[in-house]
XYZ file of C-alpha atoms in Angstrom:
745
model
C -4.568 -97.204 11.110
C -3.327 -94.029 12.856
C -0.648 -92.358 10.392
C -0.022 -89.606 13.072
C 3.823 -88.561 13.076
C 4.361 -90.324 9.895
C 5.629 -88.246 7.104
C 3.708 -88.836 3.807
C 5.119 -88.095 0.213
C 3.741 -88.509 -3.199
C 5.115 -91.619 -4.859
C 6.253 -89.571 -7.844
C 8.234 -87.088 -5.588
C 9.771 -89.806 -3.486
C 10.998 -91.921 -6.332
C 12.375 -88.795 -8.215
C 14.179 -87.760 -4.862
C 15.560 -91.322 -4.127
C 16.845 -91.623 -7.737
C 18.513 -88.140 -7.711
C 20.136 -89.311 -4.127
C 21.271 -92.362 -5.966
C 22.544 -90.573 -8.885
C 24.599 -87.983 -6.822
C 26.178 -90.814 -4.900
C 27.332 -93.040 -7.697
C 28.673 -89.689 -9.567
C 30.338 -88.102 -6.538
C 31.290 -91.292 -4.372
C 31.983 -94.314 -6.966
C 32.489 -93.566 -10.363
C 34.252 -90.425 -11.428
C 37.864 -89.520 -10.154
C 38.871 -86.255 -8.410
C 40.820 -83.757 -10.201
C 43.201 -83.324 -7.316
C 44.589 -86.898 -6.750
C 43.023 -88.669 -9.928
C 41.405 -91.492 -7.608
C 38.161 -92.817 -7.186
C 37.040 -93.159 -3.571
C 37.792 -96.997 -3.386
C 41.071 -96.331 -4.928
C 41.850 -93.679 -2.664
C 40.696 -95.901 0.553
C 42.793 -98.926 -0.842
C 45.884 -96.580 -1.025
C 45.366 -95.128 2.457
C 44.692 -98.335 4.204
C 47.838 -99.877 2.819
C 49.839 -96.764 3.944
C 48.103 -97.189 7.564
C 49.263 -101.001 7.653
C 52.765 -99.705 6.822
C 52.859 -101.344 3.418
C 55.291 -99.058 1.818
C 57.524 -99.801 -0.847
C 60.268 -100.583 1.470
C 58.358 -102.801 3.565
C 57.525 -106.657 3.199
C 54.582 -107.704 0.845
C 51.528 -108.670 2.801
C 48.772 -111.000 2.095
C 46.152 -108.826 -0.242
C 43.120 -110.470 1.811
C 44.506 -108.497 4.688
C 44.594 -105.055 2.851
C 40.942 -105.868 1.437
C 39.747 -106.827 4.974
C 41.025 -103.301 6.231
C 39.579 -101.355 3.400
C 36.186 -102.877 3.825
C 36.057 -103.130 7.608
C 37.137 -99.489 8.191
C 36.503 -97.306 4.969
C 34.512 -99.124 2.298
C 31.591 -101.224 3.145
C 31.005 -102.890 -0.331
C 31.798 -106.206 -1.977
C 35.221 -107.680 -1.391
C 35.633 -108.859 -4.968
C 34.711 -105.434 -6.503
C 37.428 -103.854 -3.979
C 40.043 -106.426 -4.874
C 39.460 -105.937 -8.595
C 40.060 -102.219 -7.994
C 43.336 -103.155 -6.341
C 44.461 -105.579 -8.965
C 44.072 -102.858 -11.688
C 46.296 -100.613 -9.932
C 48.931 -103.460 -9.631
C 48.720 -104.493 -13.220
C 51.674 -102.626 -15.321
C 49.933 -103.316 -18.521
C 46.687 -101.768 -17.168
C 48.049 -98.867 -15.249
C 50.606 -96.478 -16.649
C 52.182 -95.728 -12.972
C 51.154 -98.566 -10.903
C 50.142 -97.684 -7.263
C 50.256 -101.316 -6.065
C 53.340 -103.773 -6.060
C 52.001 -107.332 -6.108
C 53.463 -110.772 -5.932
C 51.801 -113.715 -7.187
C 49.468 -113.986 -10.030
C 48.102 -110.648 -10.934
C 46.925 -111.462 -14.227
C 48.411 -111.069 -17.760
C 48.013 -108.944 -20.573
C 46.416 -111.768 -22.539
C 43.880 -112.179 -19.908
C 43.732 -109.439 -17.160
C 41.096 -111.223 -15.313
C 43.093 -114.377 -14.574
C 44.418 -113.053 -11.391
C 44.467 -115.438 -8.336
C 42.295 -114.945 -5.367
C 43.311 -112.309 -2.696
C 44.086 -115.112 -0.222
C 46.879 -116.309 -2.609
C 48.404 -112.788 -3.535
C 50.774 -110.390 -1.540
C 51.166 -106.678 -2.082
C 52.756 -103.596 -1.100
C 52.569 -99.905 -2.238
C 54.909 -98.926 -5.146
C 57.309 -95.915 -4.715
C 55.093 -93.997 -7.095
C 52.354 -94.127 -4.500
C 54.465 -91.888 -2.181
C 53.622 -89.111 -4.584
C 50.321 -89.352 -3.157
C 50.950 -90.096 0.428
C 54.234 -88.040 1.098
C 52.251 -84.929 2.480
C 49.111 -86.761 4.000
C 50.181 -85.896 7.692
C 51.058 -82.225 7.192
C 47.798 -80.714 7.431
C 47.442 -80.570 3.674
C 43.908 -82.143 3.110
C 40.548 -82.201 4.996
C 39.251 -85.315 7.013
C 35.957 -86.931 7.256
C 34.539 -89.494 9.595
C 34.302 -93.122 8.102
C 30.881 -94.762 7.421
C 30.307 -95.625 11.145
C 31.857 -92.515 12.671
C 34.980 -94.363 14.426
C 37.776 -93.390 12.366
C 38.877 -90.608 9.863
C 39.668 -90.751 6.445
C 41.128 -88.221 4.010
C 38.530 -86.744 1.682
C 41.342 -86.510 -1.081
C 45.127 -87.422 -1.085
C 47.623 -84.436 -1.389
C 49.057 -85.517 -4.789
C 52.317 -83.991 -5.748
C 51.794 -84.801 -9.476
C 48.635 -84.458 -11.654
C 47.754 -88.122 -11.238
C 44.323 -87.831 -12.920
C 46.298 -87.322 -16.271
C 49.214 -89.774 -15.537
C 47.066 -92.901 -14.960
C 43.790 -91.814 -16.504
C 40.469 -93.280 -15.289
C 37.537 -95.007 -16.659
C 34.017 -95.257 -15.194
C 30.219 -95.434 -15.751
C 28.159 -93.237 -13.566
C 24.202 -92.281 -13.990
C 23.781 -90.344 -17.109
C 27.359 -89.891 -17.289
C 30.698 -91.637 -17.817
C 34.512 -90.981 -17.829
C 37.265 -92.117 -20.029
C 40.489 -90.333 -19.284
C 43.592 -91.881 -21.139
C 46.897 -92.107 -19.167
C 49.823 -89.530 -20.180
C 53.536 -89.658 -19.789
C 54.624 -88.163 -16.589
C 57.639 -86.030 -17.888
C 55.629 -84.645 -20.593
C 53.011 -83.577 -18.135
C 55.370 -82.184 -15.784
C 57.003 -80.127 -18.441
C 53.528 -78.807 -19.453
C 52.738 -77.626 -15.687
C 56.447 -75.920 -15.625
C 55.674 -74.021 -18.774
C 52.121 -73.136 -17.330
C 53.701 -71.808 -14.148
C 56.173 -69.615 -16.106
C 53.678 -68.536 -18.790
C 50.152 -68.408 -16.986
C 48.691 -67.226 -20.342
C 49.840 -70.183 -22.494
C 47.413 -71.566 -24.865
C 46.416 -74.941 -25.465
C 48.500 -75.323 -28.481
C 51.505 -74.461 -26.279
C 50.331 -77.507 -24.085
C 50.134 -79.699 -26.933
C 53.806 -78.936 -27.629
C 54.758 -80.748 -24.275
C 51.823 -83.381 -24.245
C 51.044 -84.374 -28.001
C 48.854 -87.536 -27.145
C 48.364 -90.071 -24.446
C 50.875 -92.422 -23.516
C 49.784 -95.912 -22.754
C 51.498 -98.971 -21.043
C 52.118 -100.441 -24.328
C 54.509 -100.030 -27.335
C 51.617 -99.932 -29.884
C 51.396 -96.850 -32.180
C 49.179 -93.856 -31.808
C 48.216 -93.185 -35.435
C 45.676 -90.208 -35.021
C 47.141 -86.832 -36.564
C 48.227 -84.249 -34.224
C 45.540 -81.809 -35.439
C 42.715 -84.344 -34.022
C 44.431 -84.376 -30.599
C 44.351 -80.476 -30.479
C 40.623 -80.493 -30.942
C 40.095 -83.492 -28.437
C 42.252 -81.778 -25.653
C 40.163 -78.332 -26.409
C 36.620 -80.090 -26.015
C 37.650 -82.629 -23.433
C 36.209 -85.436 -25.638
C 36.676 -87.279 -28.941
C 38.505 -90.628 -30.131
C 41.786 -91.672 -31.276
C 43.290 -94.718 -32.784
C 45.942 -97.199 -31.733
C 47.670 -99.739 -34.193
C 49.577 -102.804 -33.358
C 53.620 -102.892 -34.382
C 54.924 -105.692 -36.330
C 58.171 -106.692 -37.910
C 59.112 -109.230 -40.669
C 61.433 -112.151 -39.718
C 62.376 -114.510 -42.345
C 59.297 -113.922 -44.463
C 57.010 -114.202 -41.156
C 54.972 -111.349 -39.559
C 55.630 -110.954 -35.880
C 53.262 -108.868 -34.070
C 55.476 -107.326 -31.045
C 52.906 -104.676 -29.471
C 49.089 -104.791 -29.317
C 46.803 -101.655 -28.674
C 45.734 -100.899 -24.997
C 43.852 -103.777 -23.316
C 43.547 -105.831 -26.395
C 44.218 -109.537 -25.843
C 46.457 -111.782 -27.984
C 44.327 -114.751 -28.072
C 41.336 -112.801 -29.306
C 43.396 -111.442 -32.049
C 44.451 -115.071 -33.212
C 40.853 -115.948 -32.876
C 39.750 -113.215 -35.249
C 42.173 -113.952 -37.767
C 41.566 -117.789 -37.538
C 37.824 -117.124 -38.085
C 38.771 -115.309 -41.268
C 40.836 -118.239 -42.428
C 38.168 -120.950 -41.606
C 35.590 -118.883 -43.656
C 38.172 -119.028 -46.493
C 38.256 -115.133 -46.476
C 42.126 -115.051 -45.806
C 43.956 -117.214 -48.348
C 46.834 -115.204 -48.118
C 47.724 -116.632 -44.429
C 49.076 -120.188 -44.098
C 49.583 -120.471 -40.269
C 49.430 -118.575 -36.893
C 51.492 -118.937 -33.820
C 51.399 -117.499 -30.312
C 54.985 -117.400 -29.296
C 54.374 -115.101 -26.174
C 56.269 -115.889 -23.087
C 57.551 -114.112 -19.965
C 60.377 -112.201 -21.796
C 58.353 -111.341 -24.659
C 54.635 -110.989 -23.571
C 53.393 -110.108 -27.101
C 54.931 -112.259 -29.831
C 52.300 -113.277 -32.219
C 53.384 -114.827 -35.579
C 51.689 -114.835 -38.761
C 52.788 -117.177 -41.593
C 51.985 -115.860 -45.279
C 51.324 -118.416 -47.728
C 54.147 -117.442 -50.115
C 57.025 -114.770 -50.222
C 54.859 -113.084 -52.969
C 52.366 -111.947 -50.574
C 52.217 -108.122 -50.155
C 52.841 -107.936 -46.327
C 51.761 -104.230 -45.810
C 48.661 -104.848 -47.822
C 47.738 -107.957 -45.560
C 48.387 -106.112 -42.481
C 46.194 -103.179 -43.682
C 43.371 -105.592 -44.234
C 44.004 -107.319 -40.718
C 44.106 -103.662 -38.963
C 40.721 -102.905 -40.452
C 39.085 -106.162 -39.812
C 40.496 -107.176 -36.368
C 41.478 -105.425 -33.053
C 45.159 -105.166 -34.266
C 43.869 -101.451 -34.835
C 41.418 -99.906 -32.282
C 39.599 -96.737 -31.467
C 39.486 -95.242 -28.168
C 36.865 -92.879 -26.572
C 38.137 -89.953 -24.566
C 35.858 -88.318 -22.126
C 37.635 -86.271 -19.623
C 34.989 -86.080 -17.028
C 35.951 -85.406 -13.468
C 35.319 -83.864 -10.032
C 36.798 -80.639 -10.006
C 37.797 -78.309 -7.115
C 34.250 -76.946 -6.691
C 33.079 -80.598 -6.056
C 31.049 -80.835 -9.340
C 31.385 -83.285 -12.177
C 32.411 -81.527 -15.508
C 34.218 -82.473 -18.739
C 37.391 -80.456 -18.930
C 39.717 -79.550 -21.514
C 43.478 -80.214 -21.250
C 44.494 -76.667 -20.464
C 41.564 -76.349 -17.843
C 42.678 -79.644 -16.030
C 46.315 -78.488 -15.804
C 45.371 -74.963 -14.674
C 43.040 -76.222 -12.072
C 45.396 -78.850 -10.701
C 48.059 -76.166 -10.256
C 45.580 -74.338 -8.182
C 45.040 -77.390 -6.145
C 48.751 -77.861 -5.871
C 49.295 -74.324 -4.784
C 46.573 -74.631 -2.087
C 48.094 -77.900 -0.774
C 51.679 -76.415 -0.609
C 50.325 -73.372 1.281
C 48.415 -75.551 3.576
C 51.598 -77.684 4.199
C 53.827 -74.803 4.752
C 51.242 -72.915 7.197
C 51.007 -76.371 9.030
C 54.674 -76.474 9.364
C 54.780 -72.654 10.420
C 52.147 -73.215 13.112
C 54.513 -76.215 14.539
C 57.555 -74.074 14.466
C 55.832 -71.195 16.395
C 54.286 -73.660 18.918
C 57.834 -75.188 19.611
C 59.465 -71.726 19.630
C 56.841 -70.915 22.256
C 57.377 -73.862 24.264
C 61.244 -73.447 24.050
C 60.849 -69.740 25.343
C 59.207 -71.020 28.381
C 61.818 -73.675 28.854
C 64.635 -71.527 28.611
C 63.137 -69.414 31.538
C 62.706 -72.481 33.381
C 66.386 -73.480 32.754
C 67.845 -70.022 33.598
C 65.686 -69.888 36.824
C 65.786 -73.757 37.525
C 66.252 -73.351 41.479
C 63.193 -70.661 41.875
C 61.090 -73.137 39.438
C 61.743 -76.094 41.736
C 61.066 -74.085 44.708
C 57.765 -72.997 43.542
C 56.577 -76.354 42.474
C 57.531 -77.891 45.893
C 56.024 -75.130 47.895
C 53.029 -73.701 46.014
C 49.694 -75.357 46.297
C 48.910 -74.177 42.312
C 52.391 -73.750 41.013
C 50.989 -73.469 37.358
C 49.315 -69.970 38.287
C 52.587 -68.866 40.288
C 54.639 -69.836 37.363
C 52.581 -68.106 34.882
C 52.466 -64.879 37.252
C 56.204 -64.940 38.294
C 57.706 -65.427 34.797
C 54.919 -64.071 32.694
C 54.372 -67.576 30.986
C 51.358 -68.724 28.717
C 49.263 -71.560 30.152
C 50.877 -73.984 27.503
C 54.357 -72.923 28.611
C 53.438 -73.567 32.224
C 52.115 -77.226 31.302
C 55.028 -78.039 29.340
C 57.577 -76.994 32.295
C 55.469 -78.973 34.675
C 55.267 -81.904 32.519
C 58.856 -82.005 32.051
C 60.788 -84.455 34.265
C 63.373 -83.064 36.414
C 66.288 -84.967 35.370
C 65.733 -83.831 31.864
C 65.549 -80.074 33.053
C 68.950 -80.898 34.915
C 70.408 -82.083 31.671
C 69.167 -79.161 29.629
C 71.755 -76.764 28.499
C 71.238 -73.405 27.600
C 73.301 -73.644 24.329
C 71.206 -76.567 23.044
C 67.905 -74.644 23.651
C 69.383 -71.469 22.028
C 70.637 -73.613 19.175
C 67.280 -75.072 18.376
C 65.632 -71.700 18.969
C 68.026 -70.288 16.181
C 67.192 -73.127 13.672
C 63.496 -72.810 14.396
C 63.662 -69.029 13.793
C 65.334 -69.308 10.686
C 62.880 -71.802 9.427
C 60.124 -69.718 10.511
C 61.452 -66.881 8.425
C 61.768 -68.952 5.493
C 58.354 -70.194 5.722
C 56.816 -66.591 6.246
C 59.088 -65.663 3.068
C 57.355 -68.338 0.975
C 53.924 -67.804 2.289
C 54.439 -64.185 1.531
C 55.597 -64.256 -1.883
C 53.593 -65.830 -4.851
C 56.885 -65.829 -6.822
C 58.803 -67.932 -4.115
C 55.804 -70.249 -3.618
C 55.771 -70.806 -7.429
C 59.509 -71.690 -7.287
C 58.994 -74.171 -4.716
C 56.245 -75.955 -6.557
C 58.439 -75.904 -9.678
C 61.304 -77.569 -7.652
C 59.202 -80.129 -6.383
C 57.748 -81.061 -9.653
C 61.197 -81.354 -10.992
C 62.373 -83.623 -8.245
C 59.397 -85.867 -8.808
C 59.846 -86.107 -12.479
C 63.486 -86.785 -12.154
C 62.278 -89.583 -9.547
C 59.558 -91.240 -11.320
C 59.596 -89.973 -14.887
C 60.279 -92.199 -17.858
C 60.337 -92.188 -21.709
C 57.391 -92.448 -23.818
C 56.149 -95.701 -24.473
C 53.439 -95.531 -27.210
C 55.086 -93.962 -30.178
C 53.153 -91.423 -32.344
C 53.205 -92.330 -36.071
C 50.517 -90.643 -38.497
C 49.256 -93.564 -40.707
C 46.760 -93.786 -43.854
C 43.449 -95.419 -42.696
C 43.451 -99.221 -43.049
C 41.321 -100.861 -45.618
C 39.397 -103.907 -45.568
C 40.318 -105.647 -48.852
C 38.072 -107.772 -50.804
C 38.784 -111.549 -51.426
C 40.198 -110.828 -55.011
C 42.847 -108.430 -53.386
C 43.659 -110.999 -50.824
C 44.129 -113.858 -53.126
C 47.715 -114.584 -54.480
C 47.941 -113.251 -58.251
C 48.890 -116.358 -60.374
C 48.182 -116.851 -64.302
C 45.232 -119.144 -64.689
C 43.320 -120.092 -67.912
C 39.407 -120.473 -67.228
C 37.897 -123.089 -69.699
C 34.045 -123.378 -70.136
C 32.589 -126.507 -72.221
C 29.692 -126.644 -74.477
C 27.474 -128.542 -71.910
C 28.358 -125.605 -69.377
C 31.210 -127.260 -67.294
C 33.798 -124.910 -65.971
C 37.246 -125.307 -64.528
C 40.649 -123.447 -64.200
C 43.985 -124.421 -65.167
C 47.236 -122.894 -63.667
C 49.188 -121.079 -66.429
C 48.577 -119.533 -69.664
C 50.353 -122.096 -71.922
C 47.618 -124.687 -71.767
C 45.482 -125.608 -74.841
C 42.083 -125.863 -73.698
C 41.105 -127.960 -76.735
C 43.498 -130.858 -75.534
C 41.547 -131.403 -72.163
C 39.682 -134.184 -71.728
C 35.898 -133.496 -71.886
C 32.893 -135.582 -70.847
C 31.442 -138.086 -73.491
C 29.214 -135.826 -75.831
C 30.865 -132.597 -74.512
C 33.560 -130.289 -76.050
C 35.433 -127.170 -75.759
C 33.190 -123.952 -75.846
C 35.391 -120.845 -74.841
C 38.344 -119.989 -72.581
C 39.548 -116.883 -70.908
C 43.241 -116.043 -69.558
C 43.605 -113.876 -66.452
C 45.118 -114.123 -62.863
C 43.691 -116.183 -59.966
C 42.715 -112.920 -57.891
C 40.353 -111.778 -60.721
C 36.641 -112.526 -61.319
C 35.444 -114.492 -64.288
C 32.665 -112.987 -66.145
C 30.405 -115.245 -68.049
C 27.960 -114.024 -71.002
C 25.060 -116.167 -71.951
C 22.887 -116.156 -75.006
C 20.321 -113.779 -73.451
C 22.749 -110.864 -72.666
C 22.958 -111.627 -68.994
C 26.389 -111.752 -67.386
C 27.554 -113.502 -64.216
C 30.883 -113.495 -62.484
C 32.693 -116.086 -60.251
C 36.180 -115.791 -58.414
C 38.748 -117.590 -60.403
C 40.439 -118.921 -57.192
C 37.082 -120.757 -56.321
C 37.042 -122.655 -59.563
C 37.861 -126.469 -59.581
C 41.100 -127.696 -61.071
C 41.696 -128.698 -64.709
C 42.975 -131.880 -63.554
C 39.469 -133.127 -63.447
C 36.610 -132.246 -65.734
C 35.280 -129.297 -63.679
C 31.758 -128.678 -62.116
C 28.664 -127.619 -63.999
C 27.830 -123.872 -63.813
C 24.396 -124.639 -63.034
C 25.445 -125.489 -59.557
C 27.248 -122.324 -58.949
C 24.756 -119.940 -60.943
C 20.990 -119.854 -61.903
C 20.553 -118.715 -65.635
C 17.093 -118.375 -67.094
C 15.500 -121.547 -68.812
C 16.766 -122.011 -72.288
C 19.839 -119.549 -71.783
C 23.248 -121.176 -72.827
C 26.662 -119.742 -71.669
C 28.658 -118.534 -74.728
C 31.688 -116.264 -73.629
C 34.086 -116.056 -70.917
C 35.924 -112.959 -70.037
C 38.951 -112.125 -67.621
C 41.011 -109.242 -67.077
C 41.190 -105.765 -65.095
C 37.938 -104.232 -64.000
C 38.673 -100.981 -65.896
C 39.003 -102.987 -69.100
C 36.200 -101.960 -71.734
C 34.458 -104.209 -74.145
C 32.077 -103.842 -77.034
C 28.783 -105.726 -76.553
C 26.627 -105.927 -79.537
C 23.490 -107.643 -80.560
C 22.625 -109.188 -84.037
C 19.863 -106.310 -84.119
C 22.820 -104.003 -84.690
C 22.749 -102.182 -81.433
C 25.603 -101.906 -78.869
C 27.924 -99.941 -76.574
C 31.129 -99.793 -74.298
C 30.728 -101.600 -71.114
C 33.607 -101.992 -68.354
C 34.357 -105.391 -67.077
C 33.597 -104.410 -63.589
C 30.057 -103.240 -64.750
C 29.455 -106.890 -66.082
C 30.103 -108.282 -62.721
C 27.310 -109.758 -60.526
C 27.439 -111.227 -57.024
C 23.994 -112.681 -57.295
C 23.652 -116.393 -58.848
C 20.977 -115.069 -61.294
C 23.299 -112.593 -62.767
C 22.392 -109.128 -64.268
C 21.015 -108.103 -67.847
C 23.912 -106.442 -69.112
C 23.121 -106.544 -72.740
C 19.463 -105.952 -73.665
C 18.233 -108.036 -76.774
C 14.901 -109.291 -78.181
C 13.786 -112.929 -77.830
C 15.818 -115.306 -80.098
C 18.432 -112.408 -80.939
C 21.903 -113.421 -81.228
C 24.839 -112.016 -79.043
C 28.097 -111.086 -80.786
C 31.511 -112.201 -79.101
C 32.476 -109.206 -76.661
C 35.647 -107.189 -78.271
C 38.384 -106.028 -75.929
C 39.180 -102.429 -76.626
C 42.654 -101.174 -76.277
C 42.660 -97.717 -77.786
C 39.316 -96.088 -77.750
C 40.409 -93.008 -79.375
C 42.364 -94.402 -82.295
C 40.838 -97.838 -82.963
C 37.587 -98.291 -85.204
C 35.003 -100.598 -85.244
C 34.379 -102.985 -88.206
C 30.899 -104.077 -88.608
C 29.559 -106.612 -91.512
C 25.871 -107.122 -92.122
C 24.300 -110.316 -93.303
C 23.588 -108.872 -96.619
C 27.328 -108.267 -97.142
C 27.455 -104.489 -96.131
C 30.712 -103.190 -94.456
C 30.887 -100.192 -92.102
C 33.776 -98.700 -90.198
C 32.916 -96.364 -87.340
C 34.989 -94.581 -84.595
C 34.882 -96.390 -81.143
C 34.636 -92.828 -79.607
C 31.047 -92.709 -81.130
C 29.918 -95.682 -79.142
C 28.210 -94.510 -75.544
C 29.670 -96.040 -72.334
C 26.874 -97.725 -70.331
C 26.840 -100.138 -67.492
C 23.816 -102.047 -68.973
C 21.075 -101.641 -71.685
C 20.467 -101.860 -75.290
C 22.790 -99.331 -76.541
C 23.098 -97.082 -79.620
C 22.288 -98.217 -83.260
C 25.684 -99.161 -84.681
C 24.514 -99.818 -88.227
C 21.254 -99.358 -90.297
C 19.623 -102.944 -91.054
C 16.738 -103.658 -93.509
C 13.631 -105.430 -92.495
C 12.800 -108.486 -94.717
C 9.851 -108.839 -96.680
C 7.340 -111.849 -96.997
C 9.357 -114.846 -96.341
C 12.434 -113.276 -96.497
C 14.502 -113.095 -93.126
C 15.465 -109.517 -91.464
C 18.873 -108.429 -92.024
C 21.192 -108.899 -89.153
C 24.649 -107.708 -87.998
C 26.753 -110.901 -88.789
C 30.413 -109.859 -87.536
C 31.997 -107.182 -85.611
C 35.825 -106.545 -85.078
C 38.159 -103.865 -83.668
C 40.628 -102.469 -86.269
C 43.545 -100.870 -84.948
C 44.786 -97.387 -86.345
C 46.703 -98.491 -89.572
C 45.665 -102.141 -89.451
C 44.630 -104.384 -92.361
C 40.997 -105.931 -92.534
C 40.878 -109.272 -94.160
C 37.702 -110.415 -95.509
C 36.788 -114.121 -95.618
C 34.103 -115.375 -98.188
C 34.393 -119.173 -98.246
C 37.650 -119.929 -99.534
C 38.468 -116.529 -100.968
C 40.103 -113.742 -98.984
C 40.289 -109.945 -99.643
C 42.613 -107.578 -97.898
C 41.216 -104.008 -97.317
C 43.740 -101.161 -96.145
C 44.434 -97.660 -96.226
C 42.307 -95.834 -98.936
C 40.551 -98.911 -99.656
C 39.221 -98.996 -96.236
C 38.278 -95.338 -95.956
C 35.660 -96.041 -98.513
C 33.824 -97.910 -95.657
C 33.967 -95.303 -93.226
C 30.971 -93.502 -92.027
C 29.004 -92.152 -89.135
C 27.541 -94.599 -86.614
C 24.075 -95.828 -87.454
C 24.590 -95.584 -91.426
C 24.040 -98.624 -93.718
C 27.780 -98.815 -94.572
C 28.802 -99.882 -98.377
C 28.325 -103.106 -100.056
C 31.485 -105.265 -100.331
C 32.453 -106.199 -104.034
C 30.764 -109.262 -105.799
C 32.207 -112.382 -104.655
C 32.765 -111.295 -101.070
C 29.250 -110.378 -99.994
C 28.622 -113.639 -98.392
C 31.067 -112.885 -95.587
C 32.132 -115.962 -93.399
C 34.835 -114.343 -91.145
C 36.968 -111.278 -90.425
C 40.816 -111.339 -89.622
C 42.812 -108.413 -88.599
C 46.476 -107.796 -89.418
C 48.303 -105.212 -87.232
C 49.974 -102.031 -88.578
C-alpha cells in the first residue's frame, strides 16, 4: 500500500492533541461564561437569534420551536433538547435572578424545574432586561465572526451595559475545570461599580460594603457570616449556606421559602422517611399546601404544643435539604480570552475595563457616522447652491462624476451621493434644512470628540448609564442575610417528647413502662410465678440503664418500651446478657447523674449514667467483679463534696468515708473502699454487706433484726476514717446488721 502524501503521527501525539483540542473547545465554546456579557455561547446565540426574529419585550410571543430552529440552523449545530433546556433556564424566575426570556405556557415549577412542556407547546420572547445585552449591538461595539457554515455572521460577545456575569451567575462543567458563579443583586453590583469608578484604588472590603453576599431568586436566608464572604470573594471560591424560612401558625410550622433549587416534594420525602423510620416522633403530620399564589407552603404538624419548635427545626435543617451548602467557583473567560478564577474586585475592575472599551467603540462608531454624514451634507449643499450648473454637467458630460469632482472640489463619495440623489429631492431641498442638520451634527461631533478626549467625561457617561439601568431594572434584595448558629442533628432522646414515666422490671426479666410517677409497681399484674423486681422513674426521652448480676450495664430508650397496660416484653428479646446473668437494678435520670457502683469484694467508684449506657445488645462491663461476687445496689450521688459513704461489712464493722475520695471512672473494678478479712478453713470470707450515702448532718439508723440504733453527730464521727480502712465494730447486739436507713438533717 502506498502511503505517499498521507501525514503520519504517533498515536500518543495524535490522541494528546485531539484531547487538548476538545478540552479547549469545551472550556472556551461551551461550558464557561465570558466576563463581558456573562453568557455561554449557546445562551448568547439564543438571545441573538431571538433579537433577529424581532422577539423583543414589546412583540408578540412566538413558538419556542421557531426560536430553537433558528438557533440550531443558523448558529448552534447541536442538540435541540439541550438548546431548549438552556432557553428554559433563562425563562424560569426561580432559576434566573434576572430572566432573559419571557415565556408563555408551562416552563416548569420550583418544585420540579424539569417539568416544562415541549417546545412545540410553549411560546417565548425576550424580557425587557435582555435589552441590557442587545441595546448597543448594531453600534460597532463588538467583533463579529462567521457562523459554523460561513453564511452568516454572529457577535463574538454581546455589549452588556451591566455586569451580567455577576447578576445571573453561571454553572458549568468543562474538562478539568468547572464554574459556579452565584447571582447577585443588580442595585448592589451597580453601586459597587459606581464606587469603583469614583475610587479606582478601592479595596475588596469596600466592595463587600456594597455586595455583602449573593442574592438568589428565593427568600431563603443566607446564614454564612460576613467574614466568610470576604474570604470567598478574595479567592474567588469557597462555600456558603442557605436556610429555609418558616413561621408558626396556630401551632403548625409553615415553611414559606426554600433554599435555591431545592424541591419541596423532596423535602417532604426526606422528613417522611425519618417519620417512617420512627426517628422523628415529634412530628405528627406533613402537608403540601403550595399553590400558584404561594409557590412554597409546606406545613409540619408537631405532635403536641409542648414540642420545642426551634429544636425540631434545627434538627430538620441539619438532616434535610432545608439547609444547604453551595459551592462558589468564579471561573470565567476574561478579556484576554483565557479561563481564570477571579475574585470579586478583579471581576468588577475587568468588567469596567470592558465597559469602557465598549462605550469608546460605540462613541467612535457614532463619530464616524456623523463625520460621514457631514461630509455628504457638505457636498449636497454645494449641489443645491449650484443646482443649475450641476444639472447641466450631468446632462451634457460623458463622465459627470469626474467633472463634478473637479469643478466643485468634491470627493468621490460626495459626487456619488449627488448623482444618486433624485432630481425631485434636490429640487425640494432647502438650504436652511441642510445647514440645520449640519449644525446639529457638528454639535454632536464636538460632544463625541469631547467624550473621547476626556477620561473623566467618559467615566461620567458610564456612571450615568449605569444609574439609568439600575433605576430601570433594579430591585430589592430577595435573599436576606441572617447569621445563624450551626444546625445540630439531635439524637432520638432529644426528639422524643419529655413525659414522666415509671419503668418496671420483673424478677423473670420482663420490662414495661407506665405513664406518670404516681404508679405503684407492686400493684401491677404479673405472669404466674413472676413478681416485681425493681423500678425507675424518669422521662420518656431518657435511656433506661439496667445493671445485671455480673456488673454489665445495658441501655434502652424509654419511649420504645411496651405499655404497662400489658405485662411487658422479655428483656432477652431486646438484650443479650451472658448465660446465668440476672437483671438486678434499673436506673433513669440525666446523663450527668453520678452513682456509686460497688461490689461485695469492697471495691467501688463513681460513674456517670452516660458512661453506663451501651448501644449494643450485649451491653458493656462497667463494674468488674469476680465470679459469683455480688453487686450492691447503685447509689445516686447528690452532693459529692459534702456527703459521706456509709459501709457495713458482714462482720459488723461500720466505716464512713468521704465521697470525694472515690475515683471517677467510666468502667473498672474501682478502688478499695474498706478492708475485709479473708476467712479461714471452713469460714466464709468477709464481704461488703451494705452501702448507703449519708448526707451532711444526716442520721444513720442501724437495723439488726427487730432492733434499731440511731447514730448522729459525734457518735458517727467515731466511725469516720480514710478510704480502705477496716472501720469500727458496731456495739454488741447490732453487729448482725440487716439494714441501713437514713434520716435527713
